[in-house]
mmCIF file of C-alpha atoms and ligand atoms in Angstrom:
data_model
loop_
_atom_site.group_PDB
_atom_site.id
_atom_site.type_symbol
_atom_site.label_atom_id
_atom_site.label_comp_id
_atom_site.label_asym_id
_atom_site.label_seq_id
_atom_site.Cartn_x
_atom_site.Cartn_y
_atom_site.Cartn_z
ATOM 1 C CA MET A 59 -11.559 -19.192 -18.598
ATOM 2 C CA PRO A 60 -11.970 -19.303 -14.542
ATOM 3 C CA ASN A 61 -12.900 -16.290 -12.622
ATOM 4 C CA ALA A 62 -10.446 -14.941 -10.480
ATOM 5 C CA TYR A 63 -12.172 -13.938 -6.722
ATOM 6 C CA ILE A 64 -10.920 -12.914 -3.474
ATOM 7 C CA SER A 65 -11.279 -15.986 -1.342
ATOM 8 C CA GLY A 66 -9.880 -14.727 1.789
ATOM 9 C CA THR A 67 -8.685 -11.459 3.624
ATOM 10 C CA GLY A 68 -6.452 -10.834 6.194
ATOM 11 C CA GLY A 69 -4.788 -7.776 7.752
ATOM 12 C CA TYR A 70 -2.323 -7.266 10.687
ATOM 13 C CA VAL A 71 -0.461 -4.008 12.326
ATOM 14 C CA PRO A 72 2.091 -4.192 14.796
ATOM 15 C CA PRO A 73 0.852 -3.608 18.531
ATOM 16 C CA ARG A 74 2.809 -0.346 19.039
ATOM 17 C CA VAL A 75 0.828 2.757 18.840
ATOM 18 C CA VAL A 76 2.457 6.134 18.066
ATOM 19 C CA THR A 77 0.034 9.112 18.424
ATOM 20 C CA ASN A 78 0.623 12.466 16.883
ATOM 21 C CA ASP A 79 1.837 13.664 20.608
ATOM 22 C CA ASP A 80 3.965 10.945 20.816
ATOM 23 C CA LEU A 81 5.967 12.202 17.759
ATOM 24 C CA VAL A 82 6.337 15.174 19.569
ATOM 25 C CA ARG A 83 7.277 13.913 22.793
ATOM 26 C CA ASP A 84 9.279 11.148 22.311
ATOM 27 C CA TYR A 85 10.836 11.912 18.906
ATOM 28 C CA GLY A 86 11.087 15.728 19.471
ATOM 29 C CA ILE A 87 9.718 16.476 16.185
ATOM 30 C CA ASP A 88 8.330 19.957 15.717
ATOM 31 C CA THR A 89 4.856 19.399 14.786
ATOM 32 C CA SER A 90 1.405 19.021 16.278
ATOM 33 C CA ASP A 91 -1.572 16.800 16.387
ATOM 34 C CA GLU A 92 -3.593 19.572 15.376
ATOM 35 C CA TRP A 93 -1.200 19.989 12.202
ATOM 36 C CA ILE A 94 -1.269 16.342 11.412
ATOM 37 C CA GLN A 95 -4.857 15.828 11.874
ATOM 38 C CA LYS A 96 -5.933 19.132 9.758
ATOM 39 C CA ARG A 97 -3.687 18.412 6.753
ATOM 40 C CA THR A 98 -3.745 14.554 6.605
ATOM 41 C CA GLY A 99 -6.363 13.100 9.000
ATOM 42 C CA ILE A 100 -3.900 11.107 10.658
ATOM 43 C CA LYS A 101 -4.265 10.455 14.196
ATOM 44 C CA GLU A 102 -1.672 7.696 14.968
ATOM 45 C CA ARG A 103 0.219 5.119 13.442
ATOM 46 C CA ARG A 104 1.655 1.751 14.377
ATOM 47 C CA PHE A 105 5.367 1.050 14.369
ATOM 48 C CA ALA A 106 7.284 -2.190 14.340
ATOM 49 C CA ASP A 107 9.686 -3.191 16.918
ATOM 50 C CA ALA A 108 13.475 -3.780 15.713
ATOM 51 C CA GLY A 109 13.846 -7.375 14.326
ATOM 52 C CA VAL A 110 10.253 -7.189 12.588
ATOM 53 C CA GLY A 111 10.247 -6.992 9.146
ATOM 54 C CA SER A 112 7.735 -6.602 6.273
ATOM 55 C CA ALA A 113 7.776 -10.693 5.684
ATOM 56 C CA ASP A 114 6.740 -10.982 9.247
ATOM 57 C CA LEU A 115 3.974 -8.417 9.115
ATOM 58 C CA GLY A 116 2.924 -10.133 5.881
ATOM 59 C CA ALA A 117 2.981 -13.637 7.317
ATOM 60 C CA GLU A 118 0.732 -12.710 10.082
ATOM 61 C CA ALA A 119 -1.595 -11.079 7.333
ATOM 62 C CA ALA A 120 -1.450 -13.943 5.202
ATOM 63 C CA ARG A 121 -2.310 -16.632 7.870
ATOM 64 C CA ILE A 122 -5.497 -14.862 8.666
ATOM 65 C CA ALA A 123 -6.165 -14.451 4.819
ATOM 66 C CA LEU A 124 -5.484 -18.298 4.446
ATOM 67 C CA ASP A 125 -7.575 -19.126 7.179
ATOM 68 C CA ASP A 126 -10.535 -17.034 5.875
ATOM 69 C CA ALA A 127 -10.312 -18.837 2.534
ATOM 70 C CA GLY A 128 -10.161 -22.036 4.355
ATOM 71 C CA LEU A 129 -6.894 -22.986 2.539
ATOM 72 C CA ALA A 130 -3.528 -24.101 3.846
ATOM 73 C CA ALA A 131 -0.453 -22.246 2.675
ATOM 74 C CA THR A 132 0.588 -25.336 0.804
ATOM 75 C CA ASP A 133 -2.491 -24.935 -1.363
ATOM 76 C CA LEU A 134 -0.741 -21.697 -2.739
ATOM 77 C CA ASP A 135 0.622 -21.716 -6.217
ATOM 78 C CA MET A 136 2.225 -18.241 -6.211
ATOM 79 C CA ILE A 137 3.155 -15.643 -3.702
ATOM 80 C CA LEU A 138 2.998 -11.844 -4.868
ATOM 81 C CA PHE A 139 4.552 -9.145 -2.439
ATOM 82 C CA ALA A 140 3.940 -5.528 -2.782
ATOM 83 C CA THR A 141 6.294 -3.554 -1.058
ATOM 84 C CA LEU A 142 8.647 -0.669 -0.926
ATOM 85 C CA SER A 143 10.343 -1.789 2.122
ATOM 86 C CA PRO A 144 11.607 -5.288 1.793
ATOM 87 C CA GLU A 145 13.745 -6.824 3.966
ATOM 88 C CA HIS A 146 16.920 -6.312 1.767
ATOM 89 C CA HIS A 147 17.285 -4.485 -1.301
ATOM 90 C CA PHE A 148 17.250 -7.939 -2.965
ATOM 91 C CA PRO A 149 15.775 -10.537 -3.039
ATOM 92 C CA GLY A 150 12.826 -8.658 -1.748
ATOM 93 C CA SER A 151 10.155 -9.988 0.936
ATOM 94 C CA ALA A 152 8.272 -12.639 -0.871
ATOM 95 C CA VAL A 153 10.756 -15.532 -0.608
ATOM 96 C CA TYR A 154 11.213 -14.667 3.131
ATOM 97 C CA LEU A 155 7.300 -14.949 3.558
ATOM 98 C CA GLN A 156 7.278 -18.172 1.723
ATOM 99 C CA GLU A 157 9.660 -19.745 4.343
ATOM 100 C CA LYS A 158 7.826 -18.182 7.137
ATOM 101 C CA LEU A 159 4.570 -19.660 6.085
ATOM 102 C CA GLY A 160 6.466 -23.212 6.031
ATOM 103 C CA LEU A 161 6.164 -23.649 2.231
ATOM 104 C CA CYS A 162 9.978 -24.663 1.825
ATOM 105 C CA ASP A 163 9.754 -27.259 4.924
ATOM 106 C CA ALA A 164 6.866 -28.804 2.985
ATOM 107 C CA GLY A 165 8.621 -28.844 -0.239
ATOM 108 C CA ARG A 166 6.537 -26.440 -2.124
ATOM 109 C CA PHE A 167 8.949 -24.278 -3.832
ATOM 110 C CA ILE A 168 6.242 -22.214 -5.757
ATOM 111 C CA GLY A 169 7.029 -18.838 -7.658
ATOM 112 C CA CYS A 170 7.670 -15.781 -5.324
ATOM 113 C CA MET A 171 7.839 -12.320 -6.701
ATOM 114 C CA ASP A 172 8.106 -8.930 -5.159
ATOM 115 C CA ILE A 173 6.124 -6.019 -6.845
ATOM 116 C CA ARG A 174 7.672 -2.784 -6.603
ATOM 117 C CA ASN A 175 5.066 -0.279 -7.312
ATOM 118 C CA GLN A 176 4.926 1.602 -4.167
ATOM 119 C CA CYS A 177 1.314 2.988 -3.145
ATOM 120 C CA SER A 178 -0.295 1.282 -6.337
ATOM 121 C CA GLY A 179 1.425 -1.955 -5.602
ATOM 122 C CA PHE A 180 -1.365 -3.904 -4.064
ATOM 123 C CA LEU A 181 -3.372 -3.069 -7.249
ATOM 124 C CA TYR A 182 -0.437 -3.832 -9.581
ATOM 125 C CA ALA A 183 0.036 -7.375 -7.705
ATOM 126 C CA LEU A 184 -3.841 -7.722 -7.456
ATOM 127 C CA GLY A 185 -3.949 -7.337 -11.606
ATOM 128 C CA THR A 186 -1.102 -9.903 -11.955
ATOM 129 C CA ALA A 187 -2.663 -12.512 -9.679
ATOM 130 C CA ALA A 188 -6.017 -12.141 -11.499
ATOM 131 C CA SER A 189 -4.430 -12.720 -14.702
ATOM 132 C CA MET A 190 -2.482 -15.616 -13.437
ATOM 133 C CA VAL A 191 -5.598 -17.323 -12.294
ATOM 134 C CA GLN A 192 -7.906 -16.310 -15.192
ATOM 135 C CA SER A 193 -5.123 -17.973 -17.742
ATOM 136 C CA GLY A 194 -5.339 -21.006 -15.641
ATOM 137 C CA ALA A 195 -1.530 -21.164 -14.641
ATOM 138 C CA CYS A 196 -2.492 -20.844 -10.802
ATOM 139 C CA ARG A 197 -5.413 -21.896 -8.794
ATOM 140 C CA HIS A 198 -4.460 -19.933 -5.673
ATOM 141 C CA VAL A 199 -2.117 -16.859 -5.391
ATOM 142 C CA LEU A 200 -1.196 -15.026 -2.270
ATOM 143 C CA VAL A 201 -1.071 -11.247 -2.639
ATOM 144 C CA VAL A 202 0.325 -9.328 -0.047
ATOM 145 C CA GLY A 203 0.680 -5.561 0.638
ATOM 146 C CA GLY A 204 3.051 -5.167 3.533
ATOM 147 C CA GLU A 205 5.445 -2.247 4.932
ATOM 148 C CA THR A 206 7.859 -1.527 7.578
ATOM 149 C CA HIS A 207 8.152 2.240 7.022
ATOM 150 C CA SER A 208 9.161 3.016 10.600
ATOM 151 C CA ALA A 209 12.889 1.988 10.131
ATOM 152 C CA ALA A 210 13.743 4.182 7.454
ATOM 153 C CA LEU A 211 11.700 7.374 8.389
ATOM 154 C CA ASP A 212 13.704 10.325 9.143
ATOM 155 C CA LEU A 213 12.280 10.746 12.836
ATOM 156 C CA THR A 214 13.439 14.367 13.173
ATOM 157 C CA THR A 215 12.202 17.936 12.407
ATOM 158 C CA ARG A 216 14.037 17.682 9.257
ATOM 159 C CA GLY A 217 12.065 14.467 8.028
ATOM 160 C CA ARG A 218 8.598 15.959 9.432
ATOM 161 C CA THR A 219 6.931 16.270 6.044
ATOM 162 C CA ILE A 220 7.295 12.576 5.398
ATOM 163 C CA ALA A 221 7.762 10.826 8.829
ATOM 164 C CA THR A 222 4.263 12.099 10.272
ATOM 165 C CA LEU A 223 2.643 10.388 7.333
ATOM 166 C CA PHE A 224 3.657 6.737 7.216
ATOM 167 C CA GLY A 225 3.017 3.525 9.305
ATOM 168 C CA ASP A 226 3.627 0.011 9.394
ATOM 169 C CA GLY A 227 1.175 -2.808 8.321
ATOM 170 C CA ALA A 228 0.242 -5.759 6.337
ATOM 171 C CA GLY A 229 -2.726 -6.892 4.325
ATOM 172 C CA ALA A 230 -3.267 -10.261 2.549
ATOM 173 C CA VAL A 231 -5.624 -11.628 0.093
ATOM 174 C CA VAL A 232 -5.902 -14.914 -1.641
ATOM 175 C CA VAL A 233 -7.037 -14.781 -5.323
ATOM 176 C CA SER A 234 -8.470 -18.082 -6.280
ATOM 177 C CA ALA A 235 -9.887 -19.716 -9.335
ATOM 178 C CA THR A 236 -13.782 -20.195 -9.307
ATOM 179 C CA ASP A 237 -16.445 -21.111 -12.132
ATOM 180 C CA GLU A 238 -18.993 -18.988 -10.304
ATOM 181 C CA ASP A 239 -19.967 -15.634 -11.802
ATOM 182 C CA ARG A 240 -17.992 -13.150 -9.676
ATOM 183 C CA GLY A 241 -14.443 -11.821 -9.055
ATOM 184 C CA VAL A 242 -11.876 -9.416 -10.395
ATOM 185 C CA ARG A 243 -14.090 -7.875 -13.511
ATOM 186 C CA TYR A 244 -11.434 -4.906 -14.542
ATOM 187 C CA TRP A 245 -8.117 -3.529 -13.590
ATOM 188 C CA LYS A 246 -5.979 -1.038 -15.223
ATOM 189 C CA MET A 247 -2.661 0.207 -14.495
ATOM 190 C CA GLY A 248 -1.202 3.628 -15.179
ATOM 191 C CA ALA A 249 2.439 4.979 -14.946
ATOM 192 C CA ASP A 250 4.098 8.624 -15.618
ATOM 193 C CA GLY A 251 7.959 8.110 -15.244
ATOM 194 C CA ARG A 252 8.701 11.934 -15.814
ATOM 195 C CA PHE A 253 7.939 12.271 -12.047
ATOM 196 C CA ALA A 254 9.851 9.706 -10.872
ATOM 197 C CA ASP A 255 11.626 11.672 -8.516
ATOM 198 C CA ALA A 256 9.007 13.720 -7.084
ATOM 199 C CA LEU A 257 8.766 10.727 -4.197
ATOM 200 C CA SER A 258 11.627 8.535 -4.001
ATOM 201 C CA GLN A 259 14.148 7.263 -1.631
ATOM 202 C CA PRO A 260 17.321 6.999 -3.748
ATOM 203 C CA VAL A 261 19.594 5.165 -1.313
ATOM 204 C CA TRP A 262 20.028 2.716 -4.136
ATOM 205 C CA ASP A 263 21.633 4.869 -6.971
ATOM 206 C CA ILE A 264 23.411 2.305 -9.064
ATOM 207 C CA ARG A 265 24.533 5.170 -11.583
ATOM 208 C CA LYS A 266 26.883 6.551 -8.724
ATOM 209 C CA ARG A 267 30.732 5.744 -8.882
ATOM 210 C CA PRO A 268 31.824 4.865 -6.422
ATOM 211 C CA PHE A 269 28.382 3.295 -5.367
ATOM 212 C CA ILE A 270 29.296 3.936 -1.690
ATOM 213 C CA PRO A 271 32.126 6.590 -1.121
ATOM 214 C CA LEU A 272 34.753 5.462 1.404
ATOM 215 C CA ASN A 273 36.244 7.696 3.971
ATOM 216 C CA GLU A 274 40.167 7.912 4.459
ATOM 217 C CA ASP A 275 39.621 5.074 7.198
ATOM 218 C CA GLY A 276 37.700 2.856 4.342
ATOM 219 C CA VAL A 277 34.423 3.059 5.992
ATOM 220 C CA GLY A 278 31.275 3.261 3.830
ATOM 221 C CA GLN A 279 29.579 6.949 3.981
ATOM 222 C CA VAL A 280 26.162 7.551 2.609
ATOM 223 C CA SER A 281 24.659 10.952 2.818
ATOM 224 C CA THR A 282 21.382 11.447 4.719
ATOM 225 C CA GLU A 283 19.698 12.800 1.620
ATOM 226 C CA MET A 284 20.378 9.711 0.030
ATOM 227 C CA LEU A 285 18.845 7.521 3.085
ATOM 228 C CA TRP A 286 15.733 9.144 3.736
ATOM 229 C CA ALA A 287 12.714 9.192 1.062
ATOM 230 C CA THR A 288 12.186 12.783 -0.584
ATOM 231 C CA MET A 289 8.814 13.991 -1.497
ATOM 232 C CA ASP A 290 7.346 16.969 -3.392
ATOM 233 C CA GLY A 291 4.192 16.889 -1.333
ATOM 234 C CA ARG A 292 1.923 19.329 -3.236
ATOM 235 C CA LYS A 293 2.996 18.216 -6.679
ATOM 236 C CA VAL A 294 2.091 14.600 -5.392
ATOM 237 C CA PHE A 295 -1.339 15.915 -3.983
ATOM 238 C CA ARG A 296 -1.995 17.621 -7.244
ATOM 239 C CA HIS A 297 -1.401 14.506 -9.638
ATOM 240 C CA ALA A 298 -2.981 12.207 -6.768
ATOM 241 C CA VAL A 299 -6.494 13.796 -7.220
ATOM 242 C CA GLU A 300 -6.087 13.916 -10.918
ATOM 243 C CA ARG A 301 -5.016 10.594 -11.699
ATOM 244 C CA MET A 302 -7.231 8.804 -9.116
ATOM 245 C CA CYS A 303 -10.457 10.638 -10.816
ATOM 246 C CA GLY A 304 -9.277 9.710 -14.460
ATOM 247 C CA ALA A 305 -9.020 6.136 -13.099
ATOM 248 C CA VAL A 306 -11.870 5.828 -11.679
ATOM 249 C CA MET A 307 -13.656 7.461 -14.546
ATOM 250 C CA GLU A 308 -11.805 4.960 -17.091
ATOM 251 C CA ALA A 309 -13.003 2.062 -14.976
ATOM 252 C CA CYS A 310 -16.668 3.027 -14.954
ATOM 253 C CA GLN A 311 -16.743 3.659 -18.611
ATOM 254 C CA SER A 312 -14.859 0.503 -19.332
ATOM 255 C CA THR A 313 -17.144 -1.643 -17.129
ATOM 256 C CA GLU A 314 -20.227 -0.004 -17.610
ATOM 257 C CA VAL A 315 -20.723 -0.012 -13.600
ATOM 258 C CA PHE A 316 -21.328 3.758 -12.655
ATOM 259 C CA GLY A 317 -20.852 5.738 -9.369
ATOM 260 C CA PRO A 318 -24.338 4.877 -7.958
ATOM 261 C CA ASP A 319 -23.995 1.204 -8.694
ATOM 262 C CA VAL A 320 -20.559 0.873 -6.768
ATOM 263 C CA ASP A 321 -21.482 -0.484 -3.134
ATOM 264 C CA LEU A 322 -17.830 0.068 -1.556
ATOM 265 C CA TRP A 323 -15.072 2.149 -2.421
ATOM 266 C CA LEU A 324 -11.515 1.597 -1.246
ATOM 267 C CA PHE A 325 -9.116 4.527 -1.794
ATOM 268 C CA HIS A 326 -5.577 4.372 -1.186
ATOM 269 C CA GLN A 327 -4.948 5.864 2.390
ATOM 270 C CA ALA A 328 -2.391 8.656 1.760
ATOM 271 C CA ASN A 329 -4.147 11.916 2.913
ATOM 272 C CA MET A 330 -7.789 12.143 4.042
ATOM 273 C CA ARG A 331 -8.201 15.311 2.242
ATOM 274 C CA ILE A 332 -6.949 13.876 -1.184
ATOM 275 C CA ASN A 333 -9.611 11.102 -0.813
ATOM 276 C CA GLN A 334 -12.486 13.833 0.145
ATOM 277 C CA TYR A 335 -11.608 15.923 -2.702
ATOM 278 C CA VAL A 336 -11.548 12.655 -5.094
ATOM 279 C CA ALA A 337 -14.983 11.513 -3.512
ATOM 280 C CA GLY A 338 -16.476 15.173 -3.780
ATOM 281 C CA GLN A 339 -15.287 15.387 -7.492
ATOM 282 C CA LEU A 340 -17.277 12.051 -8.317
ATOM 283 C CA GLY A 341 -20.019 12.670 -5.945
ATOM 284 C CA ILE A 342 -19.189 9.814 -4.069
ATOM 285 C CA PRO A 343 -21.292 9.563 -0.965
ATOM 286 C CA GLU A 344 -19.301 9.397 2.471
ATOM 287 C CA ASP A 345 -20.933 6.288 3.551
ATOM 288 C CA LYS A 346 -19.770 4.134 0.922
ATOM 289 C CA LEU A 347 -16.116 5.165 1.625
ATOM 290 C CA VAL A 348 -14.086 3.170 4.120
ATOM 291 C CA HIS A 349 -10.713 4.606 5.771
ATOM 292 C CA ASN A 350 -8.251 3.646 8.128
ATOM 293 C CA ILE A 351 -5.595 6.532 7.689
ATOM 294 C CA ASP A 352 -6.880 7.749 10.807
ATOM 295 C CA ARG A 353 -5.558 4.760 12.800
ATOM 296 C CA TYR A 354 -2.374 3.574 10.444
ATOM 297 C CA GLY A 355 -1.392 6.792 8.751
ATOM 298 C CA ASN A 356 -0.085 5.695 5.198
ATOM 299 C CA THR A 357 0.690 2.230 4.912
ATOM 300 C CA THR A 358 1.649 2.153 1.256
ATOM 301 C CA ALA A 359 1.167 -1.113 -0.318
ATOM 302 C CA ALA A 360 -0.861 -2.379 2.498
ATOM 303 C CA THR A 361 -3.791 0.271 2.875
ATOM 304 C CA ILE A 362 -6.099 -1.348 0.269
ATOM 305 C CA PRO A 363 -5.734 -4.911 1.292
ATOM 306 C CA LEU A 364 -6.003 -3.690 5.142
ATOM 307 C CA LEU A 365 -9.211 -2.061 4.345
ATOM 308 C CA MET A 366 -10.525 -5.184 2.687
ATOM 309 C CA ALA A 367 -9.937 -7.468 5.328
ATOM 310 C CA GLU A 368 -11.618 -4.733 8.161
ATOM 311 C CA ALA A 369 -14.545 -4.102 5.794
ATOM 312 C CA ALA A 370 -14.724 -7.959 5.592
ATOM 313 C CA ARG A 371 -14.769 -8.431 9.163
ATOM 314 C CA ASP A 372 -17.047 -5.750 10.159
ATOM 315 C CA GLY A 373 -19.687 -6.600 7.690
ATOM 316 C CA ARG A 374 -19.200 -3.751 5.396
ATOM 317 C CA LEU A 375 -18.069 -5.960 2.524
ATOM 318 C CA GLN A 376 -20.750 -8.431 1.671
ATOM 319 C CA ARG A 377 -20.782 -10.939 -1.076
ATOM 320 C CA GLY A 378 -22.289 -9.623 -4.635
ATOM 321 C CA MET A 379 -21.180 -6.032 -3.627
ATOM 322 C CA LYS A 380 -19.245 -3.960 -6.396
ATOM 323 C CA VAL A 381 -16.143 -2.656 -4.914
ATOM 324 C CA MET A 382 -14.228 -0.379 -6.764
ATOM 325 C CA CYS A 383 -10.481 0.134 -5.637
ATOM 326 C CA VAL A 384 -8.140 3.019 -6.679
ATOM 327 C CA ALA A 385 -4.571 4.012 -5.869
ATOM 328 C CA PHE A 386 -1.966 6.616 -6.741
ATOM 329 C CA GLY A 387 1.625 6.861 -5.473
ATOM 330 C CA SER A 388 5.302 7.242 -6.470
ATOM 331 C CA GLY A 389 6.404 6.813 -10.196
ATOM 332 C CA PHE A 390 4.093 8.217 -10.504
ATOM 333 C CA THR A 391 2.049 4.911 -10.778
ATOM 334 C CA TRP A 392 -1.803 4.491 -10.169
ATOM 335 C CA GLY A 393 -4.377 1.719 -10.635
ATOM 336 C CA ALA A 394 -7.982 0.921 -10.376
ATOM 337 C CA ALA A 395 -9.852 -2.479 -9.996
ATOM 338 C CA LEU A 396 -13.620 -3.283 -10.024
ATOM 339 C CA ILE A 397 -14.222 -6.739 -7.975
ATOM 340 C CA GLU A 398 -17.371 -8.195 -7.664
ATOM 341 C CA TRP A 399 -17.208 -9.671 -4.144
HETATM 342 O O1 LIG B 714 1.071 7.555 -0.814
HETATM 343 C C1 LIG B 714 1.156 8.371 -1.722
HETATM 344 C C2 LIG B 714 2.334 9.581 -1.856
HETATM 345 N N1 LIG B 714 2.247 10.702 -1.035
HETATM 346 C C3 LIG B 714 1.039 11.668 -0.822
HETATM 347 O O2 LIG B 714 0.123 11.363 -1.302
HETATM 348 C C4 LIG B 714 1.196 12.921 -0.194
HETATM 349 C C5 LIG B 714 0.760 13.952 -0.966
HETATM 350 N N2 LIG B 714 0.942 15.153 -0.321
HETATM 351 C C6 LIG B 714 0.485 15.644 0.829
HETATM 352 O O3 LIG B 714 -0.313 14.985 1.610
HETATM 353 C C7 LIG B 714 0.554 16.971 1.300
HETATM 354 O O4 LIG B 714 1.406 17.685 0.437
HETATM 355 C C8 LIG B 714 1.323 16.940 2.945
HETATM 356 C C9 LIG B 714 0.707 16.364 4.063
HETATM 357 C C10 LIG B 714 2.445 16.366 2.734
HETATM 358 C C11 LIG B 714 1.715 18.426 3.129
HETATM 359 O O5 LIG B 714 0.730 19.262 3.342
HETATM 360 P P1 LIG B 714 0.512 20.538 2.677
HETATM 361 O O6 LIG B 714 -0.687 21.312 2.960
HETATM 362 O O7 LIG B 714 0.997 20.545 1.092
HETATM 363 O O8 LIG B 714 1.907 21.396 3.508
HETATM 364 P P2 LIG B 714 3.053 22.056 2.797
HETATM 365 O O9 LIG B 714 4.105 20.889 2.269
HETATM 366 O O10 LIG B 714 2.927 22.854 1.894
HETATM 367 O O11 LIG B 714 3.894 22.668 4.139
HETATM 368 C C12 LIG B 714 3.196 23.875 4.789
HETATM 369 C C13 LIG B 714 3.901 24.114 5.968
HETATM 370 C C14 LIG B 714 5.444 24.205 5.607
HETATM 371 O O12 LIG B 714 5.746 25.491 6.636
HETATM 372 P P3 LIG B 714 6.121 26.755 5.686
HETATM 373 O O13 LIG B 714 7.090 26.705 4.829
HETATM 374 O O14 LIG B 714 4.673 27.168 5.169
HETATM 375 O O15 LIG B 714 6.391 27.880 7.168
HETATM 376 C C15 LIG B 714 5.976 23.025 5.904
HETATM 377 O O16 LIG B 714 7.374 23.245 6.731
HETATM 378 O O17 LIG B 714 3.880 23.135 7.064
HETATM 379 C C16 LIG B 714 5.094 23.016 7.319
HETATM 380 N N3 LIG B 714 5.035 21.305 7.655
HETATM 381 C C17 LIG B 714 4.460 20.963 8.637
HETATM 382 N N4 LIG B 714 4.498 21.332 10.148
HETATM 383 C C18 LIG B 714 4.219 20.611 11.032
HETATM 384 C C19 LIG B 714 5.492 20.295 6.863
HETATM 385 N N5 LIG B 714 5.171 19.203 7.616
HETATM 386 C C20 LIG B 714 4.953 19.625 8.683
HETATM 387 C C21 LIG B 714 4.666 18.864 9.688
HETATM 388 N N6 LIG B 714 4.053 19.514 11.021
HETATM 389 N N7 LIG B 714 4.583 17.325 9.916
#
């Protein structure tokens, strides 16, 4: 059985920087830089311009990851795209990315699959890719986490609890087969569907009749409550801490790789306070954690692959290191993975 290792990483964020002060000044949101920084650690985020979608951001990240791996897009056997903000409700983003990477023109009609697991989506996709490679079914799987949140945020005071948290971006990795003794050593996912409504965007409620109510002029009307995401922030916070700690402890016990043996910790970037709390509970030293929430906000499925790409570029991530990843989010879903780089 081959090992599955990360042969290349790439990250891309759109150029437009939106600071906390910009949310007040340009969007008129009743918030403040002080509130957002103190409660979340976020200083700024990136917003994509109209016309740009998650597959566009993903394509930029994917090209960098492929280049880093020394591969052409045509070498890929599969694309997995983790996102909660796909181009369309269906068919999702992976097929759009395939086309953007030139695979259709090249006659490479490989499998393309979206993974819809929100903040844990990248780790769900990574585990899926590793299994595909280890089984021998694929040699190179492109795994992308990409989000264009800005289009669907209620950028008013009404939506401030959510709108101030999220940003756009994409990260990509190539998961490849190798005979070397390295790669994805462990992954485990979890979910608790009892809390499905605690963080959700119910715009597609297929149980509704009519699905889209029409007014007397025959014009479809969707209420704002349906359009925007809703979140019970405190409940999410509490469960995030508990589940992230639990997922890490289970990973350490299963792999017998304990805290001090881990060289780098990549936590999902939802809130700096969540991560500091988890790190405190587990006794993880500050210098083994990397962050990007201050610059990008919560980029959901993109946070961990963006961290990987940045850490690989700036030398924090070195061959042979043991890297522990952990994420938690809507569903509730969570996951942890241990990678020997
Ligand atoms: O990616 C995975 C999922 N997401 C998360 O993991 C998020 C988890 N939750 C959180 O990070 C935090 O709960 C938040 C950052 C969302 C909120 O922080 P909090 O400390 O739990 O604040 P809160 O919701 O309890 O609100 C406290 C106050 C409220 O005002 P009152 O009722 O005390 O007068 C809110 O209306 O802060 C107000 N508030 C704001 N004020 C200024 C909420 N959002 C804002 C805002 N700016 N952006």
